[in-house]
Every structure is written in structure tokens, then in C-alpha cells.
């Protein structure tokens, strides 16, 4: 299938583009490189530098390459930043999807795989979180993704653009060629790897008094290659899907200290840490129920162990110590 991967120079987009190519699909990557890396675009993919909000240019790209499906990863995605600059999040995330869908409906591209987020749920009533849990975001980032999900429902109903919205929990790990290289970096595992490498002085642990077994927050980590596999399954089965929303997680949580200990096992040296106060709004425990993805998509994560996730991230960092600057 001919697939446009928007945001394919970013972390999850580049890994998914890599897996698409290995699965025999034709891939065009669209990215404005504001936060992605040209070097992250996989060999074998066609690269177009541009912005999804430029509707006429996107429409021409879809027509030129006879695109059948769009996988959309291009988005602003920092919760804290969204609380400071909500206009960036609604302007990029919401307007971007609207322009992309408008371009699609004029070209015959009728499949859309949406990179969504667990942030659509906000503060959950129950854990593990199921897809029928209330959608009530607590920040503009989650709200922007929830708006996009509702847009997709309308475009399917009115214009026949079939979609699947994949709600990620915590993506981590790496393939051999593609890994996590953000600036600023806000994710726990790469920050712990930077600390153990001496790139930062210490890893901050925000709160040790949560109602969890060791007092630190618990999160559901999912290997980025398992995420990519879910996108391929959604693409290949989209015509037969009765469901549209899927959680992607392991269904098991790991605490901050679990992650620190895994990094120490993998790297063979201690992680320097510093205790810090709780961050406002950090729930004690966020874990997914991914039963729907397993049952409907036939998705079965193959790399669920924390040491495997951390080990693959460490291997990529060791191979590319300066990230894509190499």
C-alpha cells in the first residue's frame, strides 16, 4: 500500500516508517523538521519537507504519489508546554489534522491511522484504563487529540475516510536504526540514560510519597517497535474493523524506581538521582487495558519486558551517542 507518514522524521514516525518499508509498503515521509531529524527518515522512503497545514501542497503530494493511507504522527506533544502555549497545540495539532483530512477527501486517500494519546482520558476513574473510560483531558495537548478524534468520526461518517485512533501510553525503546532524540527531553527512560552517561548531573524523581508499592509514579511502557506493529495491523485490517479506538500499552506498570533499576542493570553503573517535589497533576498510576487491540487487531507485544525496552534504548544511544547529529 502507498502510505504517507506525516511526522516520519520524528521518533515513533521514523520507526513506523522503517517497519512499513520492511513489510513491503511504499512510504512517503512528510515532515517540516521543526522537531524531527532529516537523518531519521528511513532509507527507501521518499522524503518531502513540508507542513501538514499547507493543504494545497499536501493535496498535491497525495496526488503525485497516489497515496492510499495516511499515518499521522506530526504533532506538538509536550503536556507542560501545552499549558503555557495552548495556541501552538490547537493550531498545530487540530488545524493540521483538519487540513490533512480536507486534502485527503479530494484525492481518494481514504484510510487514516491517527497517533493519539492516553492524555485524552485525563485523570482516570479506574486503572487499567479501558477505551470506554470517560474522555476528559486535563491539558490542551490531550484536548487537541480528543478534538481530532471527534473530527475523524465526522469525516468517516460524511466522507467515508476510515480511521483508527491509537492511544499510546509511554513509548520507549528503539530499533537498531531509529531511536529517541528530543530537545528538550522530557521522557523518563532517555533522561535516566543521559544521567547514567554523565550528560546530565542527575535524574530528578518527582515525589516518593505516592500510594504505590515504592512511593513513585507507575506508568505503562510500550516498546516503540510494538507500537509500530500495531500501526501495521491497523492499516491492514482497517476495512474490517468494527472498533475505531485502541489503547496501546503492556497492561502492566513500572514505577520510576523500577526504571532506574533497569537502567542500572543494563548500563552496569548507578544512576545519580535527586528527589524533587511532586509535579502538579501527576497521577499515581496510569496503566492501559489493551485487550481490545489484542482481540480486534490481533496485536501481541513481543518486547514487553522493561529490561528489553531499556536495553534497546541503551544500545541505540551507545551506537549513536550524539543522536542524529552523527
PDB file of N, CA and C in Angstrom, residues 122-129 169-170 210-213 216-220 251-255 281-289:
ATOM      1  N   UNK A 122      -7.380  12.010  30.688  1.00  0.00           N
ATOM      2  CA  UNK A 122      -7.221  12.842  31.867  1.00  0.00           C
ATOM      3  C   UNK A 122      -6.974  11.998  33.105  1.00  0.00           C
ATOM      4  N   UNK A 123      -7.622  12.347  34.188  1.00  0.00           N
ATOM      5  CA  UNK A 123      -7.488  11.592  35.439  1.00  0.00           C
ATOM      6  C   UNK A 123      -8.468  10.420  35.415  1.00  0.00           C
ATOM      7  N   UNK A 124      -7.979   9.185  35.326  1.00  0.00           N
ATOM      8  CA  UNK A 124      -8.893   8.049  35.173  1.00  0.00           C
ATOM      9  C   UNK A 124      -9.624   7.696  36.465  1.00  0.00           C
ATOM     10  N   UNK A 125     -10.857   7.201  36.307  1.00  0.00           N
ATOM     11  CA  UNK A 125     -11.600   6.702  37.457  1.00  0.00           C
ATOM     12  C   UNK A 125     -11.125   5.316  37.863  1.00  0.00           C
ATOM     13  N   UNK A 126     -10.689   4.536  36.878  1.00  0.00           N
ATOM     14  CA  UNK A 126     -10.265   3.159  37.127  1.00  0.00           C
ATOM     15  C   UNK A 126      -8.973   2.888  36.374  1.00  0.00           C
ATOM     16  N   UNK A 127      -8.159   2.010  36.942  1.00  0.00           N
ATOM     17  CA  UNK A 127      -6.935   1.544  36.308  1.00  0.00           C
ATOM     18  C   UNK A 127      -6.920   0.026  36.425  1.00  0.00           C
ATOM     19  N   UNK A 128      -6.650  -0.709  35.329  1.00  0.00           N
ATOM     20  CA  UNK A 128      -6.255  -0.272  33.994  1.00  0.00           C
ATOM     21  C   UNK A 128      -7.360   0.504  33.273  1.00  0.00           C
ATOM     22  N   UNK A 129      -6.931   1.401  32.401  1.00  0.00           N
ATOM     23  CA  UNK A 129      -7.846   2.261  31.660  1.00  0.00           C
ATOM     24  C   UNK A 129      -8.335   1.532  30.423  1.00  0.00           C
ATOM     25  N   UNK A 169       0.369   4.878  25.453  1.00  0.00           N
ATOM     26  CA  UNK A 169       0.749   5.212  26.811  1.00  0.00           C
ATOM     27  C   UNK A 169       2.208   5.712  26.747  1.00  0.00           C
ATOM     28  N   UNK A 170       3.199   5.046  27.256  1.00  0.00           N
ATOM     29  CA  UNK A 170       4.560   5.598  27.249  1.00  0.00           C
ATOM     30  C   UNK A 170       5.441   4.852  26.264  1.00  0.00           C
ATOM     31  N   UNK A 210       3.749   8.647  46.719  1.00  0.00           N
ATOM     32  CA  UNK A 210       2.513   8.227  46.053  1.00  0.00           C
ATOM     33  C   UNK A 210       2.030   6.892  46.628  1.00  0.00           C
ATOM     34  N   UNK A 211       0.729   6.612  46.526  1.00  0.00           N
ATOM     35  CA  UNK A 211       0.208   5.336  47.023  1.00  0.00           C
ATOM     36  C   UNK A 211       0.505   4.182  46.053  1.00  0.00           C
ATOM     37  N   UNK A 212       1.789   3.907  45.871  1.00  0.00           N
ATOM     38  CA  UNK A 212       2.268   2.821  45.013  1.00  0.00           C
ATOM     39  C   UNK A 212       3.252   1.996  45.827  1.00  0.00           C
ATOM     40  N   UNK A 213       3.631   0.814  45.384  1.00  0.00           N
ATOM     41  CA  UNK A 213       4.489  -0.046  46.204  1.00  0.00           C
ATOM     42  C   UNK A 213       5.785   0.606  46.673  1.00  0.00           C
ATOM     43  N   UNK A 216       6.780   5.849  44.183  1.00  0.00           N
ATOM     44  CA  UNK A 216       6.980   6.649  42.969  1.00  0.00           C
ATOM     45  C   UNK A 216       5.897   6.306  41.945  1.00  0.00           C
ATOM     46  N   UNK A 217       5.711   7.220  40.997  1.00  0.00           N
ATOM     47  CA  UNK A 217       4.651   7.052  39.998  1.00  0.00           C
ATOM     48  C   UNK A 217       4.858   5.785  39.170  1.00  0.00           C
ATOM     49  N   UNK A 218       3.750   5.181  38.771  1.00  0.00           N
ATOM     50  CA  UNK A 218       3.757   3.977  37.948  1.00  0.00           C
ATOM     51  C   UNK A 218       3.192   4.314  36.575  1.00  0.00           C
ATOM     52  N   UNK A 219       3.911   3.903  35.532  1.00  0.00           N
ATOM     53  CA  UNK A 219       3.477   4.145  34.157  1.00  0.00           C
ATOM     54  C   UNK A 219       3.602   2.870  33.326  1.00  0.00           C
ATOM     55  N   UNK A 220       2.854   2.839  32.240  1.00  0.00           N
ATOM     56  CA  UNK A 220       2.814   1.706  31.327  1.00  0.00           C
ATOM     57  C   UNK A 220       3.741   2.007  30.148  1.00  0.00           C
ATOM     58  N   UNK A 251      -0.290  -3.209  29.685  1.00  0.00           N
ATOM     59  CA  UNK A 251      -1.220  -3.679  30.700  1.00  0.00           C
ATOM     60  C   UNK A 251      -0.554  -3.919  32.043  1.00  0.00           C
ATOM     61  N   UNK A 252       0.734  -3.590  32.127  1.00  0.00           N
ATOM     62  CA  UNK A 252       1.476  -3.721  33.384  1.00  0.00           C
ATOM     63  C   UNK A 252       2.278  -2.454  33.584  1.00  0.00           C
ATOM     64  N   UNK A 253       2.351  -1.977  34.791  1.00  0.00           N
ATOM     65  CA  UNK A 253       3.035  -0.722  35.046  1.00  0.00           C
ATOM     66  C   UNK A 253       4.394  -0.919  35.691  1.00  0.00           C
ATOM     67  N   UNK A 254       5.265   0.040  35.458  1.00  0.00           N
ATOM     68  CA  UNK A 254       6.579   0.075  36.098  1.00  0.00           C
ATOM     69  C   UNK A 254       6.741   1.425  36.788  1.00  0.00           C
ATOM     70  N   UNK A 255       7.300   1.409  37.986  1.00  0.00           N
ATOM     71  CA  UNK A 255       7.493   2.645  38.732  1.00  0.00           C
ATOM     72  C   UNK A 255       8.749   3.365  38.251  1.00  0.00           C
ATOM     73  N   UNK A 281      -0.578  17.540  39.068  1.00  0.00           N
ATOM     74  CA  UNK A 281      -1.342  16.807  38.066  1.00  0.00           C
ATOM     75  C   UNK A 281      -0.803  15.447  37.710  1.00  0.00           C
ATOM     76  N   UNK A 282       0.301  15.005  38.323  1.00  0.00           N
ATOM     77  CA  UNK A 282       0.845  13.680  38.013  1.00  0.00           C
ATOM     78  C   UNK A 282       0.020  12.605  38.730  1.00  0.00           C
ATOM     79  N   UNK A 283      -0.754  11.785  38.012  1.00  0.00           N
ATOM     80  CA  UNK A 283      -1.479  10.694  38.663  1.00  0.00           C
ATOM     81  C   UNK A 283      -0.500   9.663  39.216  1.00  0.00           C
ATOM     82  N   UNK A 284      -0.920   8.956  40.244  1.00  0.00           N
ATOM     83  CA  UNK A 284      -0.060   7.944  40.855  1.00  0.00           C
ATOM     84  C   UNK A 284       0.194   6.781  39.901  1.00  0.00           C
ATOM     85  N   UNK A 285      -0.839   6.384  39.155  1.00  0.00           N
ATOM     86  CA  UNK A 285      -0.716   5.165  38.351  1.00  0.00           C
ATOM     87  C   UNK A 285      -1.516   5.309  37.057  1.00  0.00           C
ATOM     88  N   UNK A 286      -0.860   5.102  35.933  1.00  0.00           N
ATOM     89  CA  UNK A 286      -1.518   5.101  34.627  1.00  0.00           C
ATOM     90  C   UNK A 286      -1.113   3.836  33.880  1.00  0.00           C
ATOM     91  N   UNK A 287      -2.063   2.936  33.718  1.00  0.00           N
ATOM     92  CA  UNK A 287      -1.803   1.661  33.062  1.00  0.00           C
ATOM     93  C   UNK A 287      -2.954   1.375  32.109  1.00  0.00           C
ATOM     94  N   UNK A 288      -2.630   0.833  30.941  1.00  0.00           N
ATOM     95  CA  UNK A 288      -3.633   0.593  29.912  1.00  0.00           C
ATOM     96  C   UNK A 288      -4.226  -0.802  30.009  1.00  0.00           C
ATOM     97  N   UNK A 289      -5.489  -0.915  29.658  1.00  0.00           N
ATOM     98  CA  UNK A 289      -6.050  -2.198  29.250  1.00  0.00           C
ATOM     99  C   UNK A 289      -5.978  -2.243  27.732  1.00  0.00           C
TER     100      UNK A 289
END
